[in-house]
Short mmCIF file of C-alpha atoms and ligand atoms in Angstrom, two decimals:
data_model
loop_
_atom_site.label_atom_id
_atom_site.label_comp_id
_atom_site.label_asym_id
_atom_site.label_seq_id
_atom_site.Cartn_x
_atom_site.Cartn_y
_atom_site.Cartn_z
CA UNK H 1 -14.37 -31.97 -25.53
CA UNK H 2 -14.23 -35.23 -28.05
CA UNK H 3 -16.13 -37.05 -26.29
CA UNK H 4 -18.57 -34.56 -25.75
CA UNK H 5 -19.13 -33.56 -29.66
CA UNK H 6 -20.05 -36.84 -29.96
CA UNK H 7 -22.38 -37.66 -27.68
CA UNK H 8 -23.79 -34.46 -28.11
CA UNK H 9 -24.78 -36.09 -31.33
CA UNK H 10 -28.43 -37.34 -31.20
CA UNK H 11 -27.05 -40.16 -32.94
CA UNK H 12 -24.41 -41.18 -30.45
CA UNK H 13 -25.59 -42.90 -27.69
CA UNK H 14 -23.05 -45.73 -28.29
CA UNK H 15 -21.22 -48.13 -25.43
CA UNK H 16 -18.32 -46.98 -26.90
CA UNK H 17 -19.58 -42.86 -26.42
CA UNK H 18 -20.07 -43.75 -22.98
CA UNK H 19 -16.79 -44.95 -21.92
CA UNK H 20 -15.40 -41.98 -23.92
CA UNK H 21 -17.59 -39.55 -21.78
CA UNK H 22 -15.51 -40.83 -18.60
CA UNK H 23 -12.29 -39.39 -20.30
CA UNK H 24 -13.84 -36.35 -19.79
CA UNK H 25 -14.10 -35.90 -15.95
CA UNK H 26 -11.37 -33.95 -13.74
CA UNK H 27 -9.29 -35.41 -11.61
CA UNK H 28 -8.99 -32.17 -9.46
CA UNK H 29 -12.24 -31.24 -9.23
CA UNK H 30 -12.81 -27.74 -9.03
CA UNK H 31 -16.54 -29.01 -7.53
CA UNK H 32 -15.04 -30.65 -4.63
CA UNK H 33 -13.91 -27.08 -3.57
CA UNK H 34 -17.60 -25.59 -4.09
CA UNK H 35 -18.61 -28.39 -1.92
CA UNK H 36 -16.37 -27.96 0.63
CA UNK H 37 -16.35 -24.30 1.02
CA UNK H 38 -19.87 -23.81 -0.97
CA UNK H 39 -17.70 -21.11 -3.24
CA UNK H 40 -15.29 -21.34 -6.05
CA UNK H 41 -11.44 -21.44 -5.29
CA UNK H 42 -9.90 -22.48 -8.11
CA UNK H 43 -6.35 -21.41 -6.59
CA UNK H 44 -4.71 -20.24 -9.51
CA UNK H 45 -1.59 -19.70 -8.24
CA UNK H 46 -0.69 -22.99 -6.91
CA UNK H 47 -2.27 -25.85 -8.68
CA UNK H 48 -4.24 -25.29 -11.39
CA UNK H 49 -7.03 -28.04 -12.26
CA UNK H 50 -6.10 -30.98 -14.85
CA UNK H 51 -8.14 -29.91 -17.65
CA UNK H 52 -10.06 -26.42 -18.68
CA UNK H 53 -13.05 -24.95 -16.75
CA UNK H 54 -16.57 -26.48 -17.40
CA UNK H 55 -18.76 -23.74 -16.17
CA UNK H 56 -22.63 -23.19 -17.17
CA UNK H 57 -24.41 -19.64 -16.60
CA UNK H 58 -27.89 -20.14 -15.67
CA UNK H 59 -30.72 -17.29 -15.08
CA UNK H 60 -33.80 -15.38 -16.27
CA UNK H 61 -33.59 -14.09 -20.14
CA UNK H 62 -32.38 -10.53 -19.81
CA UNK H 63 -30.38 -11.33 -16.81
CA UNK H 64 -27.10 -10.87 -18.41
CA UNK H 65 -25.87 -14.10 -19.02
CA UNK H 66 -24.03 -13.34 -22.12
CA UNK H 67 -22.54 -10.64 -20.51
CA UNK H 68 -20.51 -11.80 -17.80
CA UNK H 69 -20.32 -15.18 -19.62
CA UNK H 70 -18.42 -13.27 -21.95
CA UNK H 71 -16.13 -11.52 -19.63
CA UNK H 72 -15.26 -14.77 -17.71
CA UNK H 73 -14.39 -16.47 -21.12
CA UNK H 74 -11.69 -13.53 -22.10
CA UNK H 75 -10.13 -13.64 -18.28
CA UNK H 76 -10.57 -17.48 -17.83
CA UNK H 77 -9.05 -18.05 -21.68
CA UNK H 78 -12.09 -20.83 -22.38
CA UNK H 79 -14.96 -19.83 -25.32
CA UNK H 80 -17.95 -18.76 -24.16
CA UNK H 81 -21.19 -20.94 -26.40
CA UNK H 82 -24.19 -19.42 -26.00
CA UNK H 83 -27.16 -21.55 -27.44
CA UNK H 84 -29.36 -18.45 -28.06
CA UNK H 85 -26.49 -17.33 -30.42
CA UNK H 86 -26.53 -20.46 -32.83
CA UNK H 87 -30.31 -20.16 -32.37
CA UNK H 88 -30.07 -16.63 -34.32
CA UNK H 89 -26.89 -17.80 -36.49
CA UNK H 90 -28.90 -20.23 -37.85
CA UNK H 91 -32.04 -18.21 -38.16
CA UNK H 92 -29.67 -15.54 -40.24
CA UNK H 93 -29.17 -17.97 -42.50
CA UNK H 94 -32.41 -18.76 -44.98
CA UNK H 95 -33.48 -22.00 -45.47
CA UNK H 96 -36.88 -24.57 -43.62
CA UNK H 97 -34.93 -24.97 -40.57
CA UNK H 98 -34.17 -20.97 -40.23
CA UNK H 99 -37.96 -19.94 -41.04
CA UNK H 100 -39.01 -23.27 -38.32
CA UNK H 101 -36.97 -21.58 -35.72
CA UNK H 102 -37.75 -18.00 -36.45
CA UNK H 103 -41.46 -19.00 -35.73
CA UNK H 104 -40.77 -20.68 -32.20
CA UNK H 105 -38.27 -18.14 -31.09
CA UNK H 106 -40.43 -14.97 -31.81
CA UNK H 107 -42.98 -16.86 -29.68
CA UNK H 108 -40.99 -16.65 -27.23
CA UNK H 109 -40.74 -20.89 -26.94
CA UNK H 110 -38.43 -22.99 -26.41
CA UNK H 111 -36.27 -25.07 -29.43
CA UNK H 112 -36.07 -29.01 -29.24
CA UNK H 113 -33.79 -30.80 -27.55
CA UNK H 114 -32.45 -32.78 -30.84
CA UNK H 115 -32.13 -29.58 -32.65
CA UNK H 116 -30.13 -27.68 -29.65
CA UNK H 117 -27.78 -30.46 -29.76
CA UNK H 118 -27.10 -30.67 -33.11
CA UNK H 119 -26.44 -26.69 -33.17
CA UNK H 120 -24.06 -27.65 -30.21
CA UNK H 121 -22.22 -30.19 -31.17
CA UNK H 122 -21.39 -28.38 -34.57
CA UNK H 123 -20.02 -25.61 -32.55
CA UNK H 124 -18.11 -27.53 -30.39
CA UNK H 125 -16.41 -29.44 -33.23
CA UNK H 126 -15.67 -26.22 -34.94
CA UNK H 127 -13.96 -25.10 -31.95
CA UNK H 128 -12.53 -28.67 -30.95
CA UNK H 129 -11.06 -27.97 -34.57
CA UNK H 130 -9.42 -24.88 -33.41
CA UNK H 131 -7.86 -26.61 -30.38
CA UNK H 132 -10.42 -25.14 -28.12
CA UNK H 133 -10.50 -27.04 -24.49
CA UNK H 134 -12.86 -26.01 -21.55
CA UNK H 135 -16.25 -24.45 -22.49
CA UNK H 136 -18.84 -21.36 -20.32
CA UNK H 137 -22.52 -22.33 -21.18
CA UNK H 138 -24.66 -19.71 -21.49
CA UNK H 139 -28.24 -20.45 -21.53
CA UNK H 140 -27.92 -24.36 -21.92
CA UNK H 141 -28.69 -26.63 -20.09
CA UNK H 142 -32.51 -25.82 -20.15
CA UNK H 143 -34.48 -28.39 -19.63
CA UNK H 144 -33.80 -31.57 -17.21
CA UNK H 145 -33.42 -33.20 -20.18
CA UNK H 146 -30.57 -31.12 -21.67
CA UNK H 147 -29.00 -31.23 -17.55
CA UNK H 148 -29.15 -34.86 -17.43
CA UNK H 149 -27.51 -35.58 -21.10
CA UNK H 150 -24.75 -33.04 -20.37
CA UNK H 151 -24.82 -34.85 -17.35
CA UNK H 152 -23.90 -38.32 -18.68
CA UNK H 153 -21.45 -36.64 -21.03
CA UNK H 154 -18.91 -35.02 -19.12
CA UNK H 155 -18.94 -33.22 -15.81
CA UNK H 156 -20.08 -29.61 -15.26
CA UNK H 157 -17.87 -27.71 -12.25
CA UNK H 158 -19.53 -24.81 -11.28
CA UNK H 159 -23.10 -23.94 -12.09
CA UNK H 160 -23.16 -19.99 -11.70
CA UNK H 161 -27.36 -18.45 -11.42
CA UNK H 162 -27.56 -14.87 -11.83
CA UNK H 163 -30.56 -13.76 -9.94
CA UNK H 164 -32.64 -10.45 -10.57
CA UNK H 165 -35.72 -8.67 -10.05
CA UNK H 166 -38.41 -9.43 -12.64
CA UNK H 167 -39.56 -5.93 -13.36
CA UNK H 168 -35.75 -5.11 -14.13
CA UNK H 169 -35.61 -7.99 -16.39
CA UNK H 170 -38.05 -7.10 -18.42
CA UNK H 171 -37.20 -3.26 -18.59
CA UNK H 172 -33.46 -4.57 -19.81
CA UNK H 173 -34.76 -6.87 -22.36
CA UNK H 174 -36.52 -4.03 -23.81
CA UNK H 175 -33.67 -2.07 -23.96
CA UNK H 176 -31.06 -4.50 -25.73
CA UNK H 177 -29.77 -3.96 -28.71
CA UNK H 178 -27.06 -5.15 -30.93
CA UNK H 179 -25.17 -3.97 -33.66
CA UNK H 180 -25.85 -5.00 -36.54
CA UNK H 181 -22.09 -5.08 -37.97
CA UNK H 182 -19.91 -6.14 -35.39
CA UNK H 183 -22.61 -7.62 -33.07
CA UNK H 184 -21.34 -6.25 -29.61
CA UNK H 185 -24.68 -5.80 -27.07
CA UNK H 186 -25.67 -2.20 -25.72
CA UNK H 187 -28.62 -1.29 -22.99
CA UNK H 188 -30.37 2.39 -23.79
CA UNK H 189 -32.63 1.52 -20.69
CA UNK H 190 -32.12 3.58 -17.74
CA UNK H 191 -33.25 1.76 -14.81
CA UNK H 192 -34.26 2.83 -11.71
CA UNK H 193 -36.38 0.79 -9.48
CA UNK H 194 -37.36 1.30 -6.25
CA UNK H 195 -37.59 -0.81 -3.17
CA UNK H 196 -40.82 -2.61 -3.06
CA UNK H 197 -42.21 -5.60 -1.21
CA UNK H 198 -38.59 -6.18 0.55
CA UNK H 199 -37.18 -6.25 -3.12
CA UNK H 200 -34.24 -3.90 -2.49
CA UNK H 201 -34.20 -1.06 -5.00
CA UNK H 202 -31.89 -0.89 -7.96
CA UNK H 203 -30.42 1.53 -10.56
CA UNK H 204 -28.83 0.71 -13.80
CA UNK H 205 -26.91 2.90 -16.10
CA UNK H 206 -27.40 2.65 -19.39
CA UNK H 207 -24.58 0.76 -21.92
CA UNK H 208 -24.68 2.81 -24.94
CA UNK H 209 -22.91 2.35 -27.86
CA UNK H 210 -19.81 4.06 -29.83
CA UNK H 211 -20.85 6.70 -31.75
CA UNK H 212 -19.76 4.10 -34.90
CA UNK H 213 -22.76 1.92 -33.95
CA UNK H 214 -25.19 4.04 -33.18
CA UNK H 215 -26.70 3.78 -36.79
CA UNK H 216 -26.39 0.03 -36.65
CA UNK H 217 -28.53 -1.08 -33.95
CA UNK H 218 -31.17 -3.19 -33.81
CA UNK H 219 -33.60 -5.10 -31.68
CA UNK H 220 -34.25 -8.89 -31.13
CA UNK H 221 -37.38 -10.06 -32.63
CA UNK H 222 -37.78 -11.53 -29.07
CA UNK H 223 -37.29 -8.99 -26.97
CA UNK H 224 -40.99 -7.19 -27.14
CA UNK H 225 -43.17 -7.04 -24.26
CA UNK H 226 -45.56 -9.90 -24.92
CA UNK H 227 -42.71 -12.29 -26.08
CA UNK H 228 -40.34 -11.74 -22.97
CA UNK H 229 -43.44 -11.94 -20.53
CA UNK H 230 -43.80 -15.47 -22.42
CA UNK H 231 -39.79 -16.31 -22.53
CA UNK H 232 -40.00 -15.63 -18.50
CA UNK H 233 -42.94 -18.08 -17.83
CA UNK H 234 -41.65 -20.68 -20.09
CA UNK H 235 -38.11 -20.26 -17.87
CA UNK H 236 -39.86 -20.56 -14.49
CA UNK H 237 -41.53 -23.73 -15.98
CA UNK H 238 -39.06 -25.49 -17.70
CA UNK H 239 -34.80 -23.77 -16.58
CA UNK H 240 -35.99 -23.52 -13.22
CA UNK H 241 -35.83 -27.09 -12.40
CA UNK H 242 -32.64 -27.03 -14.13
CA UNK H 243 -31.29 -24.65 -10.65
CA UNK H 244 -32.66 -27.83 -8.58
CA UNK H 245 -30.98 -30.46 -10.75
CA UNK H 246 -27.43 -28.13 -9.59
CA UNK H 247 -28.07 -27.37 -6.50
CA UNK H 248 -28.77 -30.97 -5.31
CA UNK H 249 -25.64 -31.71 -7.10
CA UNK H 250 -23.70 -29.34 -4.74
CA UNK H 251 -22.76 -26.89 -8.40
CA UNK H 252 -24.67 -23.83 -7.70
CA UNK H 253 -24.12 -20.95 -6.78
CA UNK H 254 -26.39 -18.39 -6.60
CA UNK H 255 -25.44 -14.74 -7.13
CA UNK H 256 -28.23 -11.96 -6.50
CA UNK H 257 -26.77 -9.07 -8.98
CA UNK H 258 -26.41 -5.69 -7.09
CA UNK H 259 -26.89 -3.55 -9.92
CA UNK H 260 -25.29 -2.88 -13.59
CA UNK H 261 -22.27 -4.03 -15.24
CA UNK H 262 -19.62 -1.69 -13.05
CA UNK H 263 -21.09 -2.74 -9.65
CA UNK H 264 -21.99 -6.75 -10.37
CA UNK H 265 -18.54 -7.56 -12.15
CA UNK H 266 -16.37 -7.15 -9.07
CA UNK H 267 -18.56 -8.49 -6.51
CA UNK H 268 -19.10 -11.62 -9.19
CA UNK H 269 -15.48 -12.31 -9.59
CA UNK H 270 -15.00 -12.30 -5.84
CA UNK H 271 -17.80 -14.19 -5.04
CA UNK H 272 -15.84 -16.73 -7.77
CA UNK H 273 -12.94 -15.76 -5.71
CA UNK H 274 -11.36 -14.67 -9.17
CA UNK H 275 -10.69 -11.04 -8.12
CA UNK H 276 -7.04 -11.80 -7.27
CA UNK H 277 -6.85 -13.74 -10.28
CA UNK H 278 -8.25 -10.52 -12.85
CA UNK H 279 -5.27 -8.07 -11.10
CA UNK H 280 -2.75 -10.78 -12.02
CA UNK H 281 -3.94 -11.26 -15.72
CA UNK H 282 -4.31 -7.08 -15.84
CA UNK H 283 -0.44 -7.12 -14.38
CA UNK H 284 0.90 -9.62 -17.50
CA UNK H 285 -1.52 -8.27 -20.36
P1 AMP K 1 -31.36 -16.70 -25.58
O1 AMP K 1 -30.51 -15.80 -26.42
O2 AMP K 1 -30.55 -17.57 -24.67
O3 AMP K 1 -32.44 -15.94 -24.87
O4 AMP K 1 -32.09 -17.71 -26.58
C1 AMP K 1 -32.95 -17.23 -27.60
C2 AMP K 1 -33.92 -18.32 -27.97
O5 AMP K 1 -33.21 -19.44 -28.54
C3 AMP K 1 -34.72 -18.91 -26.81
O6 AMP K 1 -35.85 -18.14 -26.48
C4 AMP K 1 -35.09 -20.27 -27.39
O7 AMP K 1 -36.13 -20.18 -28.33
C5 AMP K 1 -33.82 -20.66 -28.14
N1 AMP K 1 -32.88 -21.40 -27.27
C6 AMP K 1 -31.65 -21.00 -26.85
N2 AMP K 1 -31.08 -21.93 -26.09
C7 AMP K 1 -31.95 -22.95 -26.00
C8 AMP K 1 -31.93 -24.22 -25.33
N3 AMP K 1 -30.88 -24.61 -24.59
N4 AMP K 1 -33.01 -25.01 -25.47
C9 AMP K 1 -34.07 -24.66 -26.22
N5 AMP K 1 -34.16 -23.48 -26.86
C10 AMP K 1 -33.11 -22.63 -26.76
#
């Protein structure tokens, strides 16, 4: 994660950063095991890999990223860094680079490159700080230029790219909120789509919140209409390579969510072949 922080640094493009980055790579390679059975087996049981999981979530805004992102990061014990939450950290904050974000993200665009990693490599110093080892990226990489410098700075295992309709995308974007106070994410959305043009049709409960945040909510700037409809075309045009760059690398997998948060999280963590894994964490907690 050293290593990383560093040349994460715009700055850092150093000989010396280089040979650091090399540090960095596993000696069992969890990839080896996508490549050879084209899923995950990490094999917790028997022989665990020599350093912490390097996983990145890709997928369509809305998608649910964070979500299961999140829930992977509590069972795998590795922090989950989502980009779009530094984004808004930073925008919080007031100040020329806040009120320059705020104007790209509530266009629905996308931040530079420089400024993502320097957002990045702050976090990840904070939490190399705090002893922190292993890392789930949520919506970063995003460009081939973000894949290729992550790339040459340390090596990604798994590439997980949570697939779902479009129309459902944009009808859960809509209905995301957040609390205001202790930030947790809630759908009111109830979604129920119906099988059209071989797109199989889908229902989604809705994930409202405690009665103690109910008051509290709020809406991203982002998520109206117009401004998703803009954050999905600017995805197709400039993340979607980003699936190539994996897949030609043997890291992704693809997983076509069946349906809300009860229904995808099993069939995700056995498609990660984790399920076993979850039951034995649930057994010790
Ligand atoms: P998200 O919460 O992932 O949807 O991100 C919210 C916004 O933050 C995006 O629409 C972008 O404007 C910005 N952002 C987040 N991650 C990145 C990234 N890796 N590269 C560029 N912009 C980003």
């Amino acid at each position: 994660m050293a290593a990383l922080t560093r040349l994460l640094k715009p700055s850092s493009s150093s000989s010396t950063s280089f040979l650091l980055k090399r540090s960095l790579s596993t000696t069992t390679s969890v990839v080896s095991e996508i490549q050879s059975q084209n899923h995950l087996n990490p094999n917790f049981s028997d022989s665990k890999p020599s350093r912490n999981f390097q996983w990145v979530f890709l997928g369509c805004p809305g998608v649910g990223k964070g979500t299961f992102a999140s829930r992977l990061s509590i069972l795998l014990g590795v922090p989950h860094i989502a980009t779009g939450d530094l984004v808004r950290e930073e925008l919080s904050n007031s100040g020329p680079l806040s009120r320059q974000l705020s104007e790209i993200v509530n266009q629905g665009k996308l931040v530079s490159d420089e400024i993502i990693f320097d957002l990045l490599s702050t976090r990840l110093e904070a939490g190399e700080s705090k002893g922190e080892s292993g890392f789930i990226l949520d919506g970063f990489p995003r460009t081939i230029r973000q894949a290729e410098i992550l790339d040459e700075v340390t090596e990604i295992d798994l590439v997980v790219n949570l697939k779902l309709r479009e129309d459902v995308l944009v009808e859960k974007c809509l209905g995301r909120r957040i609390c205001s106070q202790c930030g947790k994410g809630f759908n009111v959305a109830s979604i129920n789509a119906k099988a059209e043009n071989g797109k199989p049709g889908m229902s989604m409960a809705p994930l409202l919140p405690p009665p103690h945040c109910t008051s509290k909510l709020i809406t991203r700037a982002d998520d109206t209409e117009q401004v998703v409809k803009e954050r999905l075309r600017v995805y197709h045009e400039k993340s979607q390579p980003v699936e190539d760059f994996y897949k030609n690398q043997g890291k992704l997998m693809e997983f076509d969510l069946p349906g809300g948060i009860s229904e995808s999280w099993p069939k995700l963590l056995e498609a990660l072949n984790l399920d076993d894994y979850e039951v034995k964490q649930s057994a010790v907690a």
